Structures are given as C-alpha cells and as structure tokens.
Amino acid sequence: MNKYLFILLLVLASCQSKIDSNTVVGIQPYKGFPKEKTDTIAKTLATFYDLQTVVLEEIEHPKKAFTTVKSPRYRADSLIKIQKQTIATSFDYILGLTSQDISVTKKGSDGKIKDPASKYADWGIMGLAYCPGNSCIVSTFRIQHHNTEKHFARLKKVTVHEFGHNLGLPHCADKTCVMTDAVESVATIDKAQLALCKRCASKLK
C-alpha cells in the first residue's frame, strides 16, 4: 500500500469517534434550564445512541462567553471550548443545555465570514459541536413553540444532531435524516425525523 494512502487512512480512522454502552456523556444544564427538559434529553440521548448519561448540577454561564455584539447572548464556540477544557475525566463527552441565545461567526467554504458580515459575524444558532470532538451545546432559545410536544421534538432532534457531530457525523443530504443541515430554518428540523438514515447509521457501526 502506498505510504501516503496508509497515512490518510489512519487520519480518517482517528476522526471517527466510537461509542458503546460504556460511553458516558455528562449532561451540563446552565442556570435556568428546566429540569424536565434536562431529564428528557438525558433519556433521549441514552436511548438513541445506546450509552450512559449523567446529569450534572446546573452552573452559571461563563462570563467570558458573553457577548453584546448584536444582542445579549453567549458565544457557542466559547462555551464548547470551555466545556472541553473542564470536562471531568469520568466523562467521554459533555453536552451543555441552555435556554439563553447562543451565536457563532458563520463562515463560507473559503474560510471568510459570509456576506453580509454584519449579519453573519455574530449569527444566532440552535446548537454547535466539535466534529468530531467531545463537547457540544444546545439552546432552546430559537426552537420555541406554543405546542409543548413540538417544542420537545425540536429539542430532541437538535440534541441528537449536535451529538452526532461529536461522533464524527457530517451534515446529511437526506432531508428526513436527523443529521440534515438546518440551513438557517427551524422548519427543516420539523421536517426531519428523530432517526439516522441508513448511510449515517452505518458510519457509527
């Protein structure tokens, strides 16, 4: 085998996070996040990915992640970085839950801020995760709905989606797959199923 091809295969293999029933995810609610929603997410994630979840005591949002560039909210990239740095050794992953608005700088394929920069330099989002990695964050701020069942359905999908990124799953072209790109619309989440398509599911095996 060509040595460069061998190295490439090793790199690709290292980018795939593996899970099993011994995998433990710390569920970190931030101040003010409802216990009912925290418990629901803990159960959903454990069942969906066949792993263990541990609900942690709620903590204050880190001040260093706060921004007022466009409106008072927290930088999602800062939150997942801080979570990664403080994750307990007893956990393989950490998933943050907040009811506050979160944002990130949205960039194009060229690595530059999308146009118009005034819109995308601090862009509000529903969740963010390292792909692959061991830290992600989910916010309920942009997935509200007067129908409680629909709100919880959105929350479950966004959480499963972001954690899927932690496991190395990219966005999926199948619009019914939970890993589909929301493309800046909550309606996309409503149309997706709380399930992985066959292709995405096979990547975790």
GROMACS .gro file of C-alpha atoms in nm:
model
  205
    1MET     CA    1   0.000   0.000   0.000
    2ASN     CA    2   0.120   0.349  -0.084
    3LYS     CA    3   0.256   0.506   0.237
    4TYR     CA    4   0.064   0.828   0.180
    5LEU     CA    5  -0.260   0.637   0.137
    6PHE     CA    6  -0.184   0.447   0.459
    7ILE     CA    7  -0.132   0.775   0.647
    8LEU     CA    8  -0.459   0.912   0.505
    9LEU     CA    9  -0.647   0.605   0.624
   10LEU     CA   10  -0.501   0.646   0.971
   11VAL     CA   11  -0.610   1.010   0.980
   12LEU     CA   12  -0.963   0.922   0.868
   13ALA     CA   13  -0.984   0.648   1.128
   14SER     CA   14  -0.874   0.885   1.404
   15CYS     CA   15  -1.156   1.126   1.309
   16GLN     CA   16  -1.425   0.869   1.380
   17SER     CA   17  -1.541   0.872   1.743
   18LYS     CA   18  -1.657   0.529   1.860
   19ILE     CA   19  -1.924   0.467   2.122
   20ASP     CA   20  -2.059   0.168   2.309
   21SER     CA   21  -2.274   0.100   2.615
   22ASN     CA   22  -1.984   0.205   2.841
   23THR     CA   23  -1.962   0.553   2.687
   24VAL     CA   24  -2.060   0.822   2.939
   25VAL     CA   25  -2.195   1.166   2.848
   26GLY     CA   26  -2.215   1.441   3.108
   27ILE     CA   27  -2.531   1.649   3.063
   28GLN     CA   28  -2.449   2.001   3.179
   29PRO     CA   29  -2.751   2.231   3.231
   30TYR     CA   30  -2.674   2.600   3.262
   31LYS     CA   31  -2.851   2.826   3.513
   32GLY     CA   32  -3.225   2.843   3.450
   33PHE     CA   33  -3.253   2.543   3.220
   34PRO     CA   34  -3.566   2.341   3.322
   35LYS     CA   35  -3.501   2.009   3.495
   36GLU     CA   36  -3.778   1.842   3.295
   37LYS     CA   37  -3.600   1.923   2.971
   38THR     CA   38  -3.264   1.815   3.111
   39ASP     CA   39  -3.401   1.476   3.217
   40THR     CA   40  -3.574   1.432   2.881
   41ILE     CA   41  -3.251   1.495   2.692
   42ALA     CA   42  -3.054   1.261   2.919
   43LYS     CA   43  -3.301   0.979   2.848
   44THR     CA   44  -3.329   1.057   2.476
   45LEU     CA   45  -2.953   1.060   2.420
   46ALA     CA   46  -2.902   0.740   2.622
   47THR     CA   47  -3.171   0.556   2.427
   48PHE     CA   48  -3.086   0.690   2.081
   49TYR     CA   49  -2.712   0.616   2.095
   50ASP     CA   50  -2.717   0.330   2.350
   51LEU     CA   51  -2.486   0.495   2.601
   52GLN     CA   52  -2.486   0.627   2.957
   53THR     CA   53  -2.575   0.981   3.060
   54VAL     CA   54  -2.514   1.159   3.390
   55VAL     CA   55  -2.698   1.481   3.473
   56LEU     CA   56  -2.472   1.737   3.641
   57GLU     CA   57  -2.563   2.020   3.877
   58GLU     CA   58  -2.653   2.338   3.691
   59ILE     CA   59  -2.384   2.604   3.667
   60GLU     CA   60  -2.368   2.971   3.576
   61HIS     CA   61  -2.294   3.066   3.216
   62PRO     CA   62  -1.924   3.157   3.191
   63LYS     CA   63  -1.886   3.536   3.174
   64LYS     CA   64  -1.606   3.511   2.919
   65ALA     CA   65  -1.856   3.361   2.669
   66PHE     CA   66  -2.098   3.655   2.697
   67THR     CA   67  -2.129   3.899   2.407
   68THR     CA   68  -2.332   4.206   2.317
   69VAL     CA   69  -2.208   4.249   1.959
   70LYS     CA   70  -2.564   4.233   1.825
   71SER     CA   71  -2.771   4.137   2.128
   72PRO     CA   72  -2.705   3.995   2.476
   73ARG     CA   73  -2.617   3.627   2.428
   74TYR     CA   74  -2.340   3.370   2.462
   75ARG     CA   75  -2.084   3.260   2.207
   76ALA     CA   76  -2.140   2.893   2.136
   77ASP     CA   77  -1.780   2.840   2.023
   78SER     CA   78  -1.657   2.975   2.358
   79LEU     CA   79  -1.900   2.755   2.552
   80ILE     CA   80  -1.794   2.428   2.389
   81LYS     CA   81  -1.428   2.523   2.426
   82ILE     CA   82  -1.470   2.593   2.797
   83GLN     CA   83  -1.667   2.270   2.843
   84LYS     CA   84  -1.389   2.076   2.670
   85GLN     CA   85  -1.128   2.226   2.900
   86THR     CA   86  -1.323   2.149   3.216
   87ILE     CA   87  -1.473   1.807   3.133
   88ALA     CA   88  -1.427   1.554   3.413
   89THR     CA   89  -1.210   1.253   3.337
   90SER     CA   90  -1.505   1.027   3.422
   91PHE     CA   91  -1.691   1.152   3.113
   92ASP     CA   92  -1.619   1.079   2.748
   93TYR     CA   93  -1.833   1.369   2.626
   94ILE     CA   94  -2.007   1.675   2.766
   95LEU     CA   95  -2.328   1.826   2.635
   96GLY     CA   96  -2.437   2.171   2.752
   97LEU     CA   97  -2.801   2.282   2.770
   98THR     CA   98  -2.909   2.645   2.786
   99SER     CA   99  -3.224   2.849   2.741
  100GLN     CA  100  -3.016   3.156   2.651
  101ASP     CA  101  -2.950   3.265   2.294
  102ILE     CA  102  -2.616   3.147   2.151
  103SER     CA  103  -2.418   3.257   1.848
  104VAL     CA  104  -2.116   3.189   1.631
  105THR     CA  105  -1.935   3.351   1.339
  106LYS     CA  106  -2.063   3.189   1.022
  107LYS     CA  107  -1.802   3.139   0.751
  108GLY     CA  108  -1.814   3.020   0.392
  109SER     CA  109  -1.609   2.744   0.229
  110ASP     CA  110  -1.328   2.997   0.172
  111GLY     CA  111  -1.291   3.047   0.546
  112LYS     CA  112  -1.411   3.407   0.532
  113ILE     CA  113  -1.716   3.550   0.708
  114LYS     CA  114  -2.024   3.511   0.490
  115ASP     CA  115  -2.177   3.821   0.335
  116PRO     CA  116  -2.314   4.039   0.472
  117ALA     CA  117  -2.063   4.034   0.756
  118SER     CA  118  -2.293   4.248   0.969
  119LYS     CA  119  -2.537   3.955   0.968
  120TYR     CA  120  -2.303   3.660   0.999
  121ALA     CA  121  -2.020   3.787   1.225
  122ASP     CA  122  -2.236   3.700   1.525
  123TRP     CA  123  -2.505   3.464   1.397
  124GLY     CA  124  -2.768   3.318   1.630
  125ILE     CA  125  -2.785   2.937   1.624
  126MET     CA  126  -2.965   2.643   1.786
  127GLY     CA  127  -2.659   2.435   1.867
  128LEU     CA  128  -2.291   2.379   1.800
  129ALA     CA  129  -2.049   2.088   1.829
  130TYR     CA  130  -1.695   1.984   1.753
  131CYS     CA  131  -1.698   1.740   1.461
  132PRO     CA  132  -1.559   1.510   1.576
  133GLY     CA  133  -1.497   1.601   1.938
  134ASN     CA  134  -1.625   1.564   2.291
  135SER     CA  135  -1.816   1.888   2.355
  136CYS     CA  136  -2.140   2.037   2.223
  137ILE     CA  137  -2.404   2.291   2.324
  138VAL     CA  138  -2.778   2.313   2.257
  139SER     CA  139  -3.004   2.614   2.310
  140THR     CA  140  -3.384   2.620   2.327
  141PHE     CA  141  -3.398   2.994   2.252
  142ARG     CA  142  -3.465   2.953   1.878
  143ILE     CA  143  -3.676   2.638   1.884
  144GLN     CA  144  -3.968   2.762   2.092
  145HIS     CA  145  -4.324   2.661   2.001
  146HIS     CA  146  -4.660   2.710   2.171
  147ASN     CA  147  -4.715   2.335   2.134
  148THR     CA  148  -4.512   2.165   2.408
  149GLU     CA  149  -4.487   1.837   2.218
  150LYS     CA  150  -4.347   2.009   1.910
  151HIS     CA  151  -4.101   2.209   2.121
  152PHE     CA  152  -3.970   1.893   2.287
  153ALA     CA  153  -3.946   1.719   1.948
  154ARG     CA  154  -3.727   2.003   1.820
  155LEU     CA  155  -3.510   1.990   2.130
  156LYS     CA  156  -3.454   1.615   2.094
  157LYS     CA  157  -3.364   1.645   1.725
  158VAL     CA  158  -3.119   1.932   1.776
  159THR     CA  159  -2.951   1.747   2.062
  160VAL     CA  160  -2.920   1.418   1.874
  161HIS     CA  161  -2.792   1.616   1.573
  162GLU     CA  162  -2.521   1.804   1.763
  163PHE     CA  163  -2.403   1.496   1.949
  164GLY     CA  164  -2.392   1.317   1.614
  165HIS     CA  165  -2.136   1.576   1.507
  166ASN     CA  166  -1.929   1.490   1.816
  167LEU     CA  167  -1.928   1.133   1.690
  168GLY     CA  168  -1.792   1.248   1.355
  169LEU     CA  169  -2.114   1.256   1.154
  170PRO     CA  170  -2.125   1.542   0.900
  171HIS     CA  171  -2.439   1.706   0.765
  172CYS     CA  172  -2.651   1.470   0.557
  173ALA     CA  173  -2.816   1.542   0.220
  174ASP     CA  174  -3.118   1.332   0.320
  175LYS     CA  175  -3.373   1.587   0.446
  176THR     CA  176  -3.550   1.324   0.658
  177CYS     CA  177  -3.228   1.235   0.845
  178VAL     CA  178  -3.173   1.398   1.183
  179MET     CA  179  -2.824   1.496   1.060
  180THR     CA  180  -2.958   1.717   0.780
  181ASP     CA  181  -2.837   2.077   0.773
  182ALA     CA  182  -3.099   2.313   0.919
  183VAL     CA  183  -2.995   2.574   0.657
  184GLU     CA  184  -3.093   2.858   0.890
  185SER     CA  185  -3.453   2.740   0.927
  186VAL     CA  186  -3.630   2.566   1.215
  187ALA     CA  187  -3.879   2.433   0.958
  188THR     CA  188  -3.604   2.197   0.836
  189ILE     CA  189  -3.585   2.048   1.184
  190ASP     CA  190  -3.961   1.995   1.192
  191LYS     CA  191  -3.949   1.802   0.865
  192ALA     CA  192  -3.660   1.577   0.971
  193GLN     CA  193  -3.718   1.254   1.161
  194LEU     CA  194  -3.569   1.169   1.500
  195ALA     CA  195  -3.366   0.900   1.327
  196LEU     CA  196  -3.047   0.850   1.129
  197CYS     CA  197  -3.071   0.750   0.766
  198LYS     CA  198  -2.912   0.415   0.676
  199ARG     CA  199  -2.597   0.580   0.549
  200CYS     CA  200  -2.537   0.782   0.866
  201ALA     CA  201  -2.627   0.488   1.090
  202SER     CA  202  -2.374   0.269   0.909
  203LYS     CA  203  -2.097   0.518   0.984
  204LEU     CA  204  -2.138   0.455   1.357
  205LYS     CA  205  -2.104   0.078   1.327
   0.00000   0.00000   0.00000
